[in-house]
Amino acid sequence: MTNVIKNIPAVALRGMTILPAMIVHFDISRKKSVKAVEQAMMQKGQRLFVIAQKDAQVPDPVMEDLYRVGTIVEIKQVVKLPKNIMRILAEGIQRAELTELSDESTFLEAEVVTFSDDEEGLGDETKEALLRSMKETFERYCRANGKMSKELIHQISEIRDAEKAAGQIAMNLPLYYEQKQRVLEAAGLQERCELLLTIMEKEIDILQLRQELQEKVKGRIDKSQREYFMREQMKLIREELKEDNVNEADVFLEELEKKKASDAVKEKIKKEIERYRNVSMNSGESSVIRGYIETLLEMPWDYASKDNKDIAGAREILEADHYGLEKVKERILEFLAVRILTKKGDSPILCLVGPPGTGKTSIAKSIARALDKKYVRISLGGVRDEAEIRGHRRTYIGAMPGRIASGIRSAGVKNPLMLLDEIDKLSSDYKGDTASAMLEVLDGEQNDKFRDHYIEIPLDLSEVLFIATANDVQTIPRPLLDRMELIEITSYTENEKFHIAKEHLWRKQVERNGLTKKQITITDEALKKVISDYTREAGVRSLERKLGEICRKAAREILENKKKSVKVTEKNLKKYLGRGRYTIQERNESDEVGIVRGLAWTSVGGDTLQIEVNIMPGKGDISLTGQLGDVMKESAQTGLSYIRSVSSDYDIPEDFFRKHDIHIHIPEGAVPKDGPSAGVTMATAMISAVTETPVRADVAMTGEITLRGRVLPIGGLKEKLLAAKNAGIKIVFVPKKNKPDVEEIQDEIKEGLDIRYAETMVDILPGTLTGKPSGMSKTHKKKKSAE
């Protein structure tokens, strides 16, 4: 049944819905709401109609701003609070629908229609089913919620009326006012119960999901808290023991995150850091692991520098830094051109071979500057332990990386220019063969995974530009030599030395000794005299030292004598350097018997050898003096055998070699001499002495002799020809097979020399001996004409 109630005072509630049978406090402050409460208090029954606003922000609501269904409540208590706030205690009595709202007076008046509490049309079985469903669902909700009191659960379970149970459950569920409003607006008991069941099922699902999330979060938090607690304990223990591994480990991890490296490398380093974190600071292993981690973090791994792509600029740098060395410059520019075109290009492995002081090491620095590469120099002279190359295993005390890995670390990039200085001075002992260890380093096909014993992680050396230097390839093992591209750097001519001194060395020494160009000058003639009279070398090291000596003495002279400038000339050079130390071993002034000029190669350039032969009565013995090596002695024996085999061609008596002794001597006996290239020279000197035929003083020769008199090719031809020219020689005999080598030599060296090629001794003797050997036979004449 419905009942219409007119002119009942009304209050619009913000964010709140009151259900029947609910006892609740609410505060009001709006004037109309206060007046409505005061008016209700004056009426019989103290009834008030309360209804929720749709939008709580509306200050003065009208009917459109309110829901359609509200609740008639009975005011139980009114309490006035400060700031014009009134607190009301009220109990919900009955649901009612708002039909009309008037705000003409000082408060809201409403006309409402009440709903009957009797639910018609539902049988007892339906009501019982609804009651049991709500009780069961409410119990599950309470278990899932965990915050409902046992008294409330018991109270709800004791209710036997579905209407009352629905009201109690709706009141005790923590619902938003919009949800309570929906329950309030439900017309019948069944609709209200179904709505409550739906809300409770949804809340159960939400609570279960929240419980799962809380358990996961709690598990994580518990684990984090446990780890944090344990770390704090470990930290406290380490502080008491004065250990600081943990902080260092964190620093290492931060550095690792910034490192540019592959995942495999980072994983390896991370494992080592965790090991270090758990090792006692006082243990010996702690310092070993710490050093290892620091080494790994200092390696560049995947960090590479960008190469210069300006081939013209690179050429300018190379030309400005060094005079000559054309083959080296050409090869480097070829490499740069290929790198620019292919964007990659294999880095060459070069070996610069030449005498000391010829600029092998300095050209490597210049190449690094031209290519914008980091420069690393590794001196291999005297290295005899294989661990110096590959590193020591970490099991040894004091272990450290090898020189290759250390060089990469110091460069800070994975593609530096690495100079392997004095690679021909490598040695070996019982600890291993260092040259064999270098095989992997210098093999372009496999050095992308070079493994250092200390680092243990493969290093990529494929982008490293290796340049090795050597004075003599004879001491380099063949497999190692095969892996390198040889570029020969020969001795400098006097003209080259002059240009180098004038354009580079003199300026360098002037600056090094604190002088300026205006304070000291040197004439070209003085420079040439320094080169010829005060130095004797293939390179320019001694020349640079002499120029430095001139600058030092000039600096002293400027300070002591208050001079403004000093000029060094050919005339006053003796004042600064003293008397000349060297004189060129000029050719003999006259033709002599048994004396022939030979040509030799030394580590400091070419030289001439005066070979002397004396014949004396004896028993056929041969004496060799002048500190000759085994190969040279054998060449003398070979030459003698050849002469004896052709003695009839020169009318030499058959018993001559049984009745005479032969003595071969090469002056400067303190200097060791060896090699086969003096074979033809000794043979010519012996023929001259035996036949008593003078040899031309302006002739020199070089070449290996065979038993049949053939002349075999030799090496060091440039240096030998240079020595011959400096000695004033006019005619030089060289093996015919060395003709291609002669063609490569600069015209500057060959100028003024009559170079003649010889295949056999027959080609040499006629142009060497000043007259016919005594009794030269007709047979020999026929042989010569046949040639």
C-alpha positions as a printed Julia matrix, in Angstrom:
787×3 Matrix{Float64}:
   0.0     0.0     0.0
   1.12    3.57   -0.7
   0.54    6.7     1.35
   0.98   10.35    0.29
   2.61   12.72    2.78
   2.54   16.43    2.06
   4.56   19.33    3.37
   7.2    17.22    5.14
  10.49   19.12    5.84
  13.24   17.85    3.55
  17.05   17.88    3.64
  19.27   17.26    0.59
  22.26   15.1     1.58
  25.61   15.39   -0.17
  27.45   12.08   -0.77
  25.23   10.1     1.58
  22.23    7.75    1.37
  20.26    6.62    4.45
  18.42    3.27    4.34
  15.42    2.24    6.43
  16.3     0.93    9.92
  19.74    2.63    9.68
  20.77    4.81   12.63
  23.31    7.31   11.48
  24.93   10.68   12.24
  25.16   13.37    9.58
  26.16   17.02    9.68
  24.34   19.91    8.03
  25.3    23.56    7.64
  23.13   25.0     4.88
  20.49   27.42    6.24
  17.59   25.67    4.51
  18.7    22.32    5.92
  18.98   23.75    9.45
  15.52   25.36    9.16
  14.07   22.06    7.89
  15.44   20.2    10.93
  14.11   22.87   13.28
  10.7    22.67   11.65
  10.69   18.83   11.93
  11.59   19.04   15.6
   8.48   21.15   16.21
   6.18   18.63   14.52
   4.73   15.51   16.02
   6.94   12.47   15.45
   9.91   14.68   14.48
   9.86   13.23   10.97
  12.21   14.47    8.24
  12.57   13.47    4.61
  16.22   13.02    3.53
  17.26   12.48   -0.08
  20.68   12.33   -1.78
  21.93   14.87   -4.32
  23.06   13.59   -7.69
  25.93   16.08   -7.67
  27.34   16.92   -4.26
  28.88   20.16   -5.57
  25.49   21.87   -6.23
  25.03   24.4    -3.36
  21.27   25.03   -3.7
  19.69   21.95   -5.28
  16.28   21.84   -6.93
  14.18   18.78   -7.72
  16.16   17.95  -10.86
  19.35   17.76   -8.79
  17.95   15.07   -6.47
  17.33   11.34   -6.79
  13.67   10.2    -6.97
  13.7     7.98   -3.86
  14.71    8.99   -0.33
  14.01    7.94    3.25
  11.74    9.29    5.96
  13.77    9.43    9.16
  12.99   10.12   12.78
  15.31   12.63   14.42
  16.72   11.24   17.65
  19.17   13.91   18.62
  20.37   17.3    17.48
  23.72   18.74   18.49
  24.92   22.19   17.53
  28.61   22.47   16.7
  30.86   25.49   16.08
  30.83   27.3    12.74
  27.04   26.89   12.32
  27.28   23.13   11.96
  24.42   20.94   13.29
  24.97   17.21   13.9
  21.85   15.07   13.57
  21.3    11.54   14.9
  18.47    9.94   12.93
  16.9     6.55   12.28
  15.56    5.5     8.89
  11.85    4.7     9.06
  10.47    4.19    5.58
  11.32    4.54    1.93
   9.47    7.25    0.02
   9.4     8.63   -3.52
   9.7    12.37   -4.04
   6.83   13.72   -6.12
   7.08   17.46   -5.44
   9.64   19.82   -3.88
   8.95   23.38   -2.72
  11.57   25.93   -1.67
   9.27   28.97   -1.34
   9.72   29.14    2.42
  12.97   29.25    4.35
  13.38   25.49    4.09
  12.63   22.69    1.65
   9.18   21.1     1.81
   8.46   17.85    0.0
   5.48   15.83   -1.06
   6.31   12.12   -0.97
   4.67    8.77   -1.56
   5.65    5.97    0.82
   6.17    2.31   -0.13
   4.48   -0.49    1.7
   6.82   -2.86    3.59
   4.63   -5.8     2.71
   5.89   -7.56   -0.35
   3.07   -9.16   -2.2
   3.32  -11.94   -4.71
   6.28  -13.82   -3.14
   5.79  -17.2    -1.61
   7.42  -18.42    1.58
   9.77  -20.7    -0.4
  11.0   -17.76   -2.5
  11.56  -15.62    0.58
  13.43  -18.46    2.29
  15.58  -18.99   -0.77
  16.42  -15.3    -0.91
  17.17  -15.26    2.82
  19.52  -18.26    2.66
  21.29  -16.95   -0.45
  21.94  -13.6     1.22
  23.16  -15.19    4.46
  25.51  -17.57    2.64
  26.88  -14.87    0.34
  27.28  -12.47    3.29
  29.28  -15.1     5.2
  31.59  -15.59    2.22
  31.94  -11.84    1.95
  32.83  -11.6     5.64
  35.48  -14.34    5.26
  36.96  -12.58    2.26
  36.84   -9.2     3.98
  38.23  -10.37    7.29
  37.17   -7.17    9.07
  33.55   -8.0     9.98
  32.92   -8.77   13.64
  31.76  -12.2    14.69
  28.79  -10.63   16.5
  27.52   -9.08   13.28
  27.89  -12.36   11.41
  26.03  -14.15   14.2
  23.35  -11.46   14.27
  22.7   -11.71   10.53
  22.61  -15.51   10.71
  19.88  -15.37   13.38
  17.51  -13.23   11.28
  14.53  -15.17    9.95
  12.93  -12.45    7.8
  14.25  -11.74    4.32
  13.18   -8.07    4.43
  15.02   -7.45    7.67
  18.07   -9.42    6.53
  18.29   -7.36    3.35
  18.13   -4.14    5.35
  20.81   -5.22    7.84
  23.17   -6.48    5.14
  22.73   -3.27    3.09
  23.49   -1.18    6.18
  26.67   -3.08    7.07
  28.17   -3.38    3.62
  30.86   -0.68    2.92
  29.06    0.63   -0.16
  29.32    3.93   -2.02
  26.26    6.13   -1.64
  25.39    5.53   -5.31
  25.2     1.76   -4.62
  23.06    2.34   -1.53
  20.81    4.58   -3.59
  20.27    1.73   -6.06
  19.31   -0.59   -3.18
  16.97    2.09   -1.84
  15.31    2.53   -5.24
  14.72   -1.23   -5.72
  10.9    -1.57   -5.77
  10.44   -5.06   -4.38
  12.13   -7.42   -1.97
  13.28   -9.81   -4.67
  14.84   -7.02   -6.72
  16.54   -5.64   -3.61
  17.9    -9.05   -2.63
  19.18   -9.82   -6.14
  20.89   -6.42   -6.24
  22.55   -7.06   -2.88
  23.67  -10.54   -3.98
  25.21   -9.06   -7.16
  27.01   -6.36   -5.18
  28.33   -8.9    -2.64
  29.56  -11.3    -5.33
  31.38   -8.47   -7.05
  32.9    -7.35   -3.76
  34.0   -10.94   -3.03
  35.78  -11.1    -6.39
  37.44   -7.75   -5.74
  38.5    -8.82   -2.25
  39.95  -12.09   -3.53
  41.86  -10.29   -6.26
  43.09   -7.76   -3.71
  44.14  -10.6    -1.46
  46.15  -12.21   -4.26
  47.81   -8.92   -5.1
  48.57   -8.27   -1.45
  50.09  -11.71   -1.08
  52.32  -11.13   -4.12
  53.32   -7.68   -2.95
  53.82   -8.97    0.57
  56.01  -11.77   -0.76
  58.12   -9.29   -2.65
  58.22   -6.89    0.24
  59.09   -9.69    2.62
  61.91  -10.8     0.33
  63.13   -7.23   -0.12
  62.86   -6.55    3.6
  64.66   -9.79    4.35
  67.44   -8.95    1.9
  67.6    -5.4     3.22
  67.74   -6.64    6.78
  70.47   -9.15    5.93
  72.44   -6.54    4.0
  72.22   -4.15    6.89
  73.47   -6.89    9.17
  76.34   -7.69    6.78
  77.09   -3.99    6.48
  77.27   -3.64   10.24
  79.48   -6.71   10.52
  81.79   -5.45    7.78
  81.97   -2.04    9.45
  82.97   -3.7    12.69
  85.6    -5.7    10.79
  86.61   -2.56    8.86
  85.7    -4.13    5.52
  84.31   -2.12    2.63
  83.66   -4.71   -0.11
  79.96   -3.96   -0.48
  80.38   -0.26   -1.24
  83.15   -1.03   -3.74
  81.0    -3.72   -5.35
  78.2    -1.18   -5.83
  80.66    1.25   -7.39
  81.88   -1.52   -9.72
  78.28   -2.29  -10.75
  77.66    1.39  -11.53
  80.78    1.48  -13.7
  79.69   -1.74  -15.42
  76.32   -0.21  -16.37
  78.12    2.65  -18.13
  80.51    0.27  -19.94
  80.06   -0.35  -23.66
  80.52   -4.11  -23.94
  78.72   -7.25  -25.07
  76.24   -9.06  -22.82
  78.65  -11.98  -22.37
  81.41   -9.67  -21.13
  79.05   -7.83  -18.78
  77.72  -11.1   -17.38
  81.26  -12.33  -16.67
  82.21   -9.09  -14.9
  78.96   -9.11  -12.91
  79.68  -12.61  -11.61
  83.13  -11.51  -10.48
  81.62   -8.49   -8.71
  79.17  -10.73   -6.83
  82.08  -12.98   -5.85
  83.96   -9.96   -4.57
  80.93   -8.82   -2.58
  80.83  -12.11   -0.67
  84.55  -12.47   -0.03
  86.07  -11.32    3.24
  88.19   -8.19    2.93
  90.94   -9.81    4.97
  91.33  -12.8     2.69
  94.04  -12.9     0.07
  91.48  -13.67   -2.62
  89.77  -10.31   -2.09
  92.65   -8.26   -3.49
  93.08  -10.7    -6.4
  89.41  -10.44   -7.42
  89.43   -6.67   -6.93
  92.45   -6.24   -9.21
  90.86   -8.51  -11.79
  87.58   -6.56  -11.79
  89.42   -3.24  -12.09
  91.37   -4.6   -15.06
  88.2    -5.81  -16.82
  86.46   -2.47  -16.24
  89.46   -0.58  -17.65
  89.44   -2.55  -20.91
  87.77   -0.67  -23.83
  85.87   -3.77  -25.13
  83.49   -2.35  -27.78
  84.66    1.27  -27.64
  86.5     2.34  -30.81
  87.83    5.67  -32.06
  86.84    7.1   -35.44
  89.57    6.98  -38.08
  90.54    9.94  -40.2
  88.9     9.84  -43.64
  90.81   12.74  -45.19
  93.4    11.01  -47.37
  94.87   14.33  -48.52
  95.27   15.5   -44.93
  96.91   12.21  -43.98
  99.39   12.58  -46.84
 100.26   16.11  -45.68
 100.97   14.9   -42.15
 103.17   12.04  -43.34
 105.11   14.29  -45.71
 105.55   16.99  -43.08
 106.85   14.6   -40.42
 109.28   12.52  -42.5
 111.47   12.97  -45.51
 111.61    9.94  -47.81
 110.18    6.57  -46.63
 107.99    6.53  -49.72
 107.07    2.83  -49.54
 105.75    3.15  -46.0
 103.72    6.26  -46.8
 102.32    4.67  -49.95
 101.19    1.54  -48.07
  99.48    3.53  -45.32
  97.62    5.71  -47.82
  96.5     2.55  -49.66
  95.14    1.16  -46.4
  93.3     4.43  -45.71
  91.82    4.49  -49.22
  90.51    0.91  -48.85
  89.09    1.73  -45.41
  87.22    4.75  -46.82
  85.77    2.77  -49.75
  84.77   -0.4   -47.87
  83.9     1.25  -44.53
  85.86   -1.59  -42.92
  89.0    -2.99  -44.46
  91.37   -5.37  -42.7
  94.06   -3.61  -40.72
  97.46   -4.47  -42.22
 100.23   -6.02  -40.16
 103.38   -4.25  -41.32
 107.01   -4.94  -40.46
 109.45   -2.11  -41.1
 112.93   -3.54  -41.58
 116.01   -1.37  -41.7
 119.15   -0.13  -39.93
 118.93    1.76  -36.62
 118.05    5.43  -36.75
 116.21    5.35  -40.05
 112.88    6.52  -38.59
 111.0     3.24  -38.14
 109.65    4.13  -34.71
 108.96    7.78  -35.45
 107.08    7.0   -38.68
 104.7     4.82  -36.61
 103.87    7.85  -34.43
 103.32    9.9   -37.57
 101.0     7.23  -39.0
  98.95    7.24  -35.79
  98.62   11.03  -36.03
  97.68   10.88  -39.71
  94.96    8.27  -39.09
  93.7     9.82  -35.82
  94.51    6.62  -33.96
  95.68    6.14  -30.41
  99.37    5.23  -30.29
 100.73    2.39  -28.14
 104.36    1.28  -28.16
 105.38   -2.17  -26.9
 109.1    -2.86  -26.69
 109.82   -6.52  -27.37
 113.61   -6.32  -27.13
 114.85   -8.97  -24.72
 111.36  -10.32  -23.9
 111.79  -14.04  -23.3
 108.76  -15.08  -21.24
 105.65  -16.22  -23.08
 103.53  -14.75  -20.24
 104.77  -11.29  -21.21
 102.63  -11.64  -24.35
  99.71  -13.76  -23.17
  99.63  -12.7   -19.51
  99.89  -14.73  -16.32
  97.16  -17.01  -15.09
  95.3   -15.59  -12.09
  96.31  -18.49   -9.91
  99.79  -16.95   -9.57
 100.58  -14.26   -7.03
 101.25  -10.95   -8.77
  99.55  -12.08  -11.99
  98.9    -9.38  -14.58
  97.73   -9.08  -18.18
 100.18   -9.53  -21.04
 101.7    -6.61  -22.9
  99.14   -6.79  -25.7
  96.13   -6.56  -23.36
  97.88   -3.88  -21.27
  98.5    -1.88  -24.44
  94.83   -2.05  -25.39
  93.87   -0.99  -21.86
  96.22    2.0   -21.86
  94.99    3.08  -25.31
  91.38    3.12  -24.11
  90.08    2.01  -27.52
  89.96   -1.33  -29.3
  91.44   -0.01  -32.57
  94.73    1.74  -31.72
  97.97    1.69  -33.66
 100.23   -0.72  -31.79
 103.97   -0.52  -32.44
 105.8    -3.78  -31.75
 109.3    -2.36  -31.44
 112.38   -4.56  -32.01
 110.44   -7.7   -32.87
 113.66   -9.29  -34.12
 115.08   -9.11  -30.57
 112.54  -11.59  -29.15
 114.14  -14.49  -27.32
 112.96  -17.67  -25.62
 113.87  -19.8   -22.62
 112.43  -22.64  -20.55
 109.36  -20.47  -19.78
 108.18  -20.56  -23.37
 108.76  -19.21  -26.83
 107.6   -15.6   -27.1
 107.79  -15.61  -30.9
 105.31  -18.49  -30.99
 102.98  -16.56  -28.68
 103.06  -13.69  -31.18
 101.77  -15.95  -33.97
  98.14  -15.61  -32.84
  98.49  -11.88  -32.22
  99.71  -11.19  -35.75
  97.4   -13.59  -37.57
  94.59  -11.53  -39.1
  92.42  -14.63  -39.51
  92.26  -15.55  -35.83
  93.27  -12.56  -33.71
  89.64  -11.45  -33.36
  89.43  -13.88  -30.44
  92.83  -13.47  -28.82
  92.7   -14.93  -25.31
  94.88  -13.42  -22.63
  95.56  -15.87  -19.78
  94.8   -13.23  -17.15
  91.69  -11.62  -18.65
  90.24  -14.96  -19.84
  87.69  -13.17  -22.05
  88.48  -13.17  -25.79
  89.87   -9.85  -27.05
  89.21   -8.57  -30.56
  92.55   -7.49  -32.08
  91.3    -7.53  -35.68
  90.88   -3.73  -35.72
  94.31   -3.02  -34.24
  96.82   -1.63  -36.75
 100.03   -3.52  -35.93
 103.36   -2.08  -37.05
 106.49   -4.05  -36.12
 110.07   -2.84  -36.45
 113.22   -4.89  -36.93
 116.85   -4.41  -37.87
 117.36   -7.87  -39.34
 114.76  -10.38  -40.53
 117.24  -13.26  -40.24
 116.49  -13.6   -36.5
 112.7   -13.58  -36.93
 111.18  -17.1   -37.06
 109.81  -17.97  -40.48
 106.15  -18.55  -39.42
 106.09  -15.18  -37.68
 107.75  -13.44  -40.61
 105.17  -14.97  -42.95
 102.34  -13.22  -41.07
 103.75   -9.74  -41.63
 104.0    -7.53  -44.69
 107.66   -6.54  -44.98
 108.6    -2.99  -45.96
 112.33   -2.4   -46.23
 113.68    0.94  -45.02
 117.16    1.34  -46.4
 120.02    3.57  -45.35
 119.82    7.27  -46.05
 122.01    8.87  -48.64
 124.0    11.96  -47.69
 121.55   14.08  -49.63
 118.61   12.53  -47.71
 120.42   13.1   -44.43
 121.01   16.71  -45.42
 117.29   17.29  -46.09
 116.27   15.49  -42.9
 118.71   17.52  -40.84
 117.74   20.82  -42.41
 113.94   20.31  -42.4
 113.46   18.37  -39.17
 116.42   17.68  -36.88
 117.93   21.16  -36.75
 114.61   22.85  -35.94
 113.86   20.22  -33.3
 117.22   20.66  -31.53
 117.01   24.47  -31.65
 113.63   24.36  -29.86
 114.75   21.66  -27.41
 117.75   23.74  -26.29
 115.78   26.92  -25.7
 117.0    28.82  -28.73
 115.22   30.66  -31.52
 115.84   30.79  -35.26
 117.27   34.3   -34.92
 119.73   33.28  -32.2
 121.4    30.45  -34.13
 121.82   29.57  -37.8
 123.84   26.96  -39.65
 124.97   26.97  -43.25
 124.27   24.15  -45.68
 128.01   23.51  -46.07
 128.38   23.11  -42.31
 125.51   20.63  -42.22
 127.08   18.57  -44.99
 130.42   18.57  -43.18
 128.74   17.33  -39.96
 127.22   14.48  -41.96
 130.44   13.46  -43.69
 133.12   14.11  -41.04
 131.35   13.59  -37.72
 128.89   10.75  -38.3
 129.09    7.33  -39.89
 125.7     5.62  -39.74
 122.79    4.41  -41.82
 120.26    6.53  -39.93
 120.39    9.98  -38.36
 120.61    9.41  -34.58
 124.26   10.4   -34.28
 123.63   13.3   -36.59
 120.86   14.54  -34.29
 123.15   14.23  -31.27
 125.85   16.27  -33.03
 123.36   18.99  -33.91
 122.22   19.0   -30.28
 125.83   19.41  -29.19
 126.2    22.43  -31.48
 123.04   24.01  -30.02
 124.15   23.45  -26.42
 127.53   25.05  -26.98
 125.92   27.91  -28.86
 123.49   28.47  -25.98
 126.39   28.66  -23.53
 128.27   31.02  -25.85
 125.22   33.33  -26.11
 124.86   33.54  -22.33
 128.53   33.82  -21.39
 129.64   36.2   -24.14
 126.37   38.16  -24.28
 126.02   37.43  -28.0
 122.76   38.08  -29.77
 123.22   35.37  -32.37
 125.56   32.6   -33.46
 126.24   31.46  -37.0
 127.76   28.02  -37.55
 129.77   27.71  -40.74
 132.08   25.14  -42.29
 135.08   27.15  -41.03
 134.08   27.46  -37.35
 132.45   23.99  -37.08
 135.61   22.65  -35.43
 135.0    25.09  -32.56
 131.77   23.33  -31.65
 132.45   19.69  -32.51
 136.24   19.41  -32.45
 138.17   17.6   -35.12
 136.33   15.35  -37.53
 136.08   11.76  -36.33
 135.67   10.05  -39.66
 137.39   10.18  -42.97
 136.04    8.45  -45.98
 138.15    5.41  -46.82
 139.13    6.61  -50.24
 140.18    4.24  -52.98
 143.88    3.53  -53.38
 145.8     6.04  -55.44
 147.58    3.42  -57.53
 146.84   -0.04  -58.87
 148.36   -2.77  -56.7
 148.86   -6.53  -56.84
 146.75   -8.64  -54.51
 144.63   -5.77  -53.15
 140.97   -5.57  -54.2
 138.18   -3.36  -52.85
 135.11   -5.29  -51.7
 131.7    -4.02  -50.58
 129.98   -4.96  -47.33
 126.66   -4.32  -45.58
 126.66   -3.44  -41.87
 123.92   -2.59  -39.42
 124.86    1.08  -39.76
 125.0     1.11  -43.56
 127.4     0.07  -46.28
 131.2    -0.01  -46.12
 134.16   -0.92  -48.29
 136.55   -3.75  -47.44
 140.13   -3.79  -48.67
 141.05   -7.44  -49.15
 144.78   -8.16  -49.17
 146.43  -11.37  -50.4
 150.08  -12.29  -50.05
 151.85  -15.27  -51.69
 154.92  -16.74  -50.01
 156.95  -19.94  -50.27
 155.5   -22.73  -48.18
 153.65  -26.01  -48.23
 150.33  -25.03  -49.77
 148.63  -23.71  -46.6
 145.99  -20.96  -46.63
 145.71  -18.46  -43.77
 142.65  -16.3   -43.16
 142.88  -13.37  -40.72
 140.79  -10.32  -39.85
 138.21  -12.07  -37.57
 136.39  -13.78  -40.43
 133.26  -15.83  -39.91
 132.76  -19.41  -41.06
 130.78  -18.45  -44.17
 133.49  -16.02  -45.26
 136.2   -18.62  -44.72
 134.27  -21.1   -46.83
 133.93  -18.46  -49.57
 137.74  -18.07  -49.57
 138.17  -21.84  -49.87
 135.63  -21.9   -52.7
 137.45  -19.09  -54.52
 140.8   -20.88  -54.15
 139.32  -24.11  -55.51
 137.96  -22.24  -58.52
 141.38  -20.67  -59.21
 143.1   -24.02  -58.98
 140.52  -25.48  -61.4
 141.33  -22.81  -64.04
 145.04  -22.42  -63.22
 145.99  -23.74  -66.66
 144.11  -20.83  -68.27
 146.47  -18.42  -66.53
 149.69  -20.45  -67.05
 149.97  -21.15  -63.34
 152.41  -24.04  -62.73
 150.84  -27.25  -61.5
 153.01  -27.38  -58.39
 152.48  -23.7   -57.53
 149.85  -24.31  -54.84
 151.96  -27.09  -53.26
 155.01  -24.88  -52.93
 153.37  -21.62  -51.86
 151.27  -20.49  -48.93
 148.43  -18.02  -49.4
 147.53  -15.47  -46.72
 144.25  -13.58  -47.0
 143.74  -10.65  -44.64
 140.94   -8.1   -44.25
 141.98   -5.03  -42.2
 140.2    -3.77  -39.06
 140.74   -7.08  -37.34
 138.74   -6.06  -34.26
 135.55   -5.97  -36.35
 133.86   -9.34  -36.98
 133.14  -10.05  -40.64
 131.03  -12.72  -42.25
 128.89  -13.49  -45.26
 129.35  -14.89  -48.78
 129.31  -11.59  -50.72
 133.11  -11.16  -50.6
 133.65  -14.41  -52.56
 134.38  -12.81  -55.93
 136.55  -10.14  -54.26
 138.77  -12.71  -52.54
 139.01  -14.79  -55.72
 140.05  -11.74  -57.74
 142.66  -10.76  -55.13
 144.09  -14.31  -55.14
 144.35  -14.4   -58.95
 146.02  -10.99  -58.89
 148.54  -12.15  -56.3
 149.22  -15.51  -57.96
 149.65  -14.0   -61.44
 151.29  -10.85  -60.09
 148.84   -8.71  -62.07
 147.8    -5.31  -60.58
 144.12   -4.61  -59.89
 142.52   -1.3   -60.82
 142.21    0.97  -57.78
 138.89    2.49  -58.95
 137.11   -0.89  -59.12
 134.99   -2.52  -56.38
 132.9    -5.66  -56.51
 130.45   -7.82  -54.57
 128.95  -11.25  -55.15
 129.01  -14.87  -53.97
 131.23  -17.26  -55.9
 130.64  -20.93  -56.66
 133.16  -23.7   -57.4
 132.48  -23.25  -61.11
 133.03  -19.49  -60.95
 129.41  -18.43  -61.2
 128.44  -15.18  -59.43
 125.34  -15.43  -57.22
 123.12  -12.52  -56.04
 123.59  -10.8   -52.7
 121.68   -8.29  -50.5
 122.19   -4.77  -49.16
 123.0    -3.43  -52.59
 121.89    0.14  -51.97
 124.16    0.54  -48.95
 127.07   -1.08  -50.79
 126.75    1.19  -53.8
 126.51    4.21  -51.52
 129.73    3.17  -49.77
 131.44    2.69  -53.15
 130.4     6.14  -54.29
 131.62    7.78  -51.08
 135.0     5.99  -51.47
 135.48    7.41  -54.95
 134.99    4.11  -56.8
 134.1     4.44  -60.47
 133.37    0.86  -61.56
 131.3    -1.6   -59.51
 130.73   -5.24  -60.46
 127.5    -6.73  -59.16
 125.76  -10.08  -59.83
 123.6    -9.98  -62.94
 120.65  -11.38  -60.98
 120.72   -8.23  -58.84
 119.85   -6.06  -61.85
 116.18   -5.54  -60.71
 117.49   -4.34  -57.33
 119.82   -1.88  -59.01
 116.96   -0.46  -61.1
 114.98    0.33  -57.92
 117.84    2.35  -56.41
 117.59    6.15  -56.7
 119.51    7.75  -59.54
 121.15   10.01  -56.96
 123.12    7.02  -55.66
 123.93    5.51  -59.06
 125.07    8.8   -60.55
 128.81    8.68  -61.33
 129.05    4.89  -60.98
 129.7     2.49  -63.84
 127.69   -0.53  -62.69
 128.6    -3.71  -64.55
 126.79   -7.01  -64.27
 128.58  -10.35  -63.97
 127.36  -13.9   -64.34
 130.77  -15.55  -63.92
 134.28  -14.62  -62.83
 135.19  -14.38  -66.52
 132.99  -11.24  -66.68
 134.88   -9.62  -63.8
 138.57  -10.34  -64.34
 139.16   -8.58  -67.69
 137.72   -5.31  -66.39
 139.55   -5.57  -63.08
 143.11   -6.59  -63.87
 145.15   -3.8   -65.43
 147.05   -6.1   -67.73
 146.92   -9.66  -68.94
 147.71  -12.13  -66.21
 151.19  -13.45  -66.82
 150.9   -16.19  -69.35
 147.13  -15.87  -69.95
 146.56  -18.83  -72.23
 144.94  -18.99  -75.6
 142.35  -21.33  -74.14
 141.17  -18.55  -71.82
 141.07  -16.1   -74.71
 138.83  -18.49  -76.69
 136.55  -18.95  -73.68
 136.17  -15.22  -73.29
 135.34  -14.7   -76.94
 132.74  -17.48  -76.72
 131.05  -15.66  -73.84
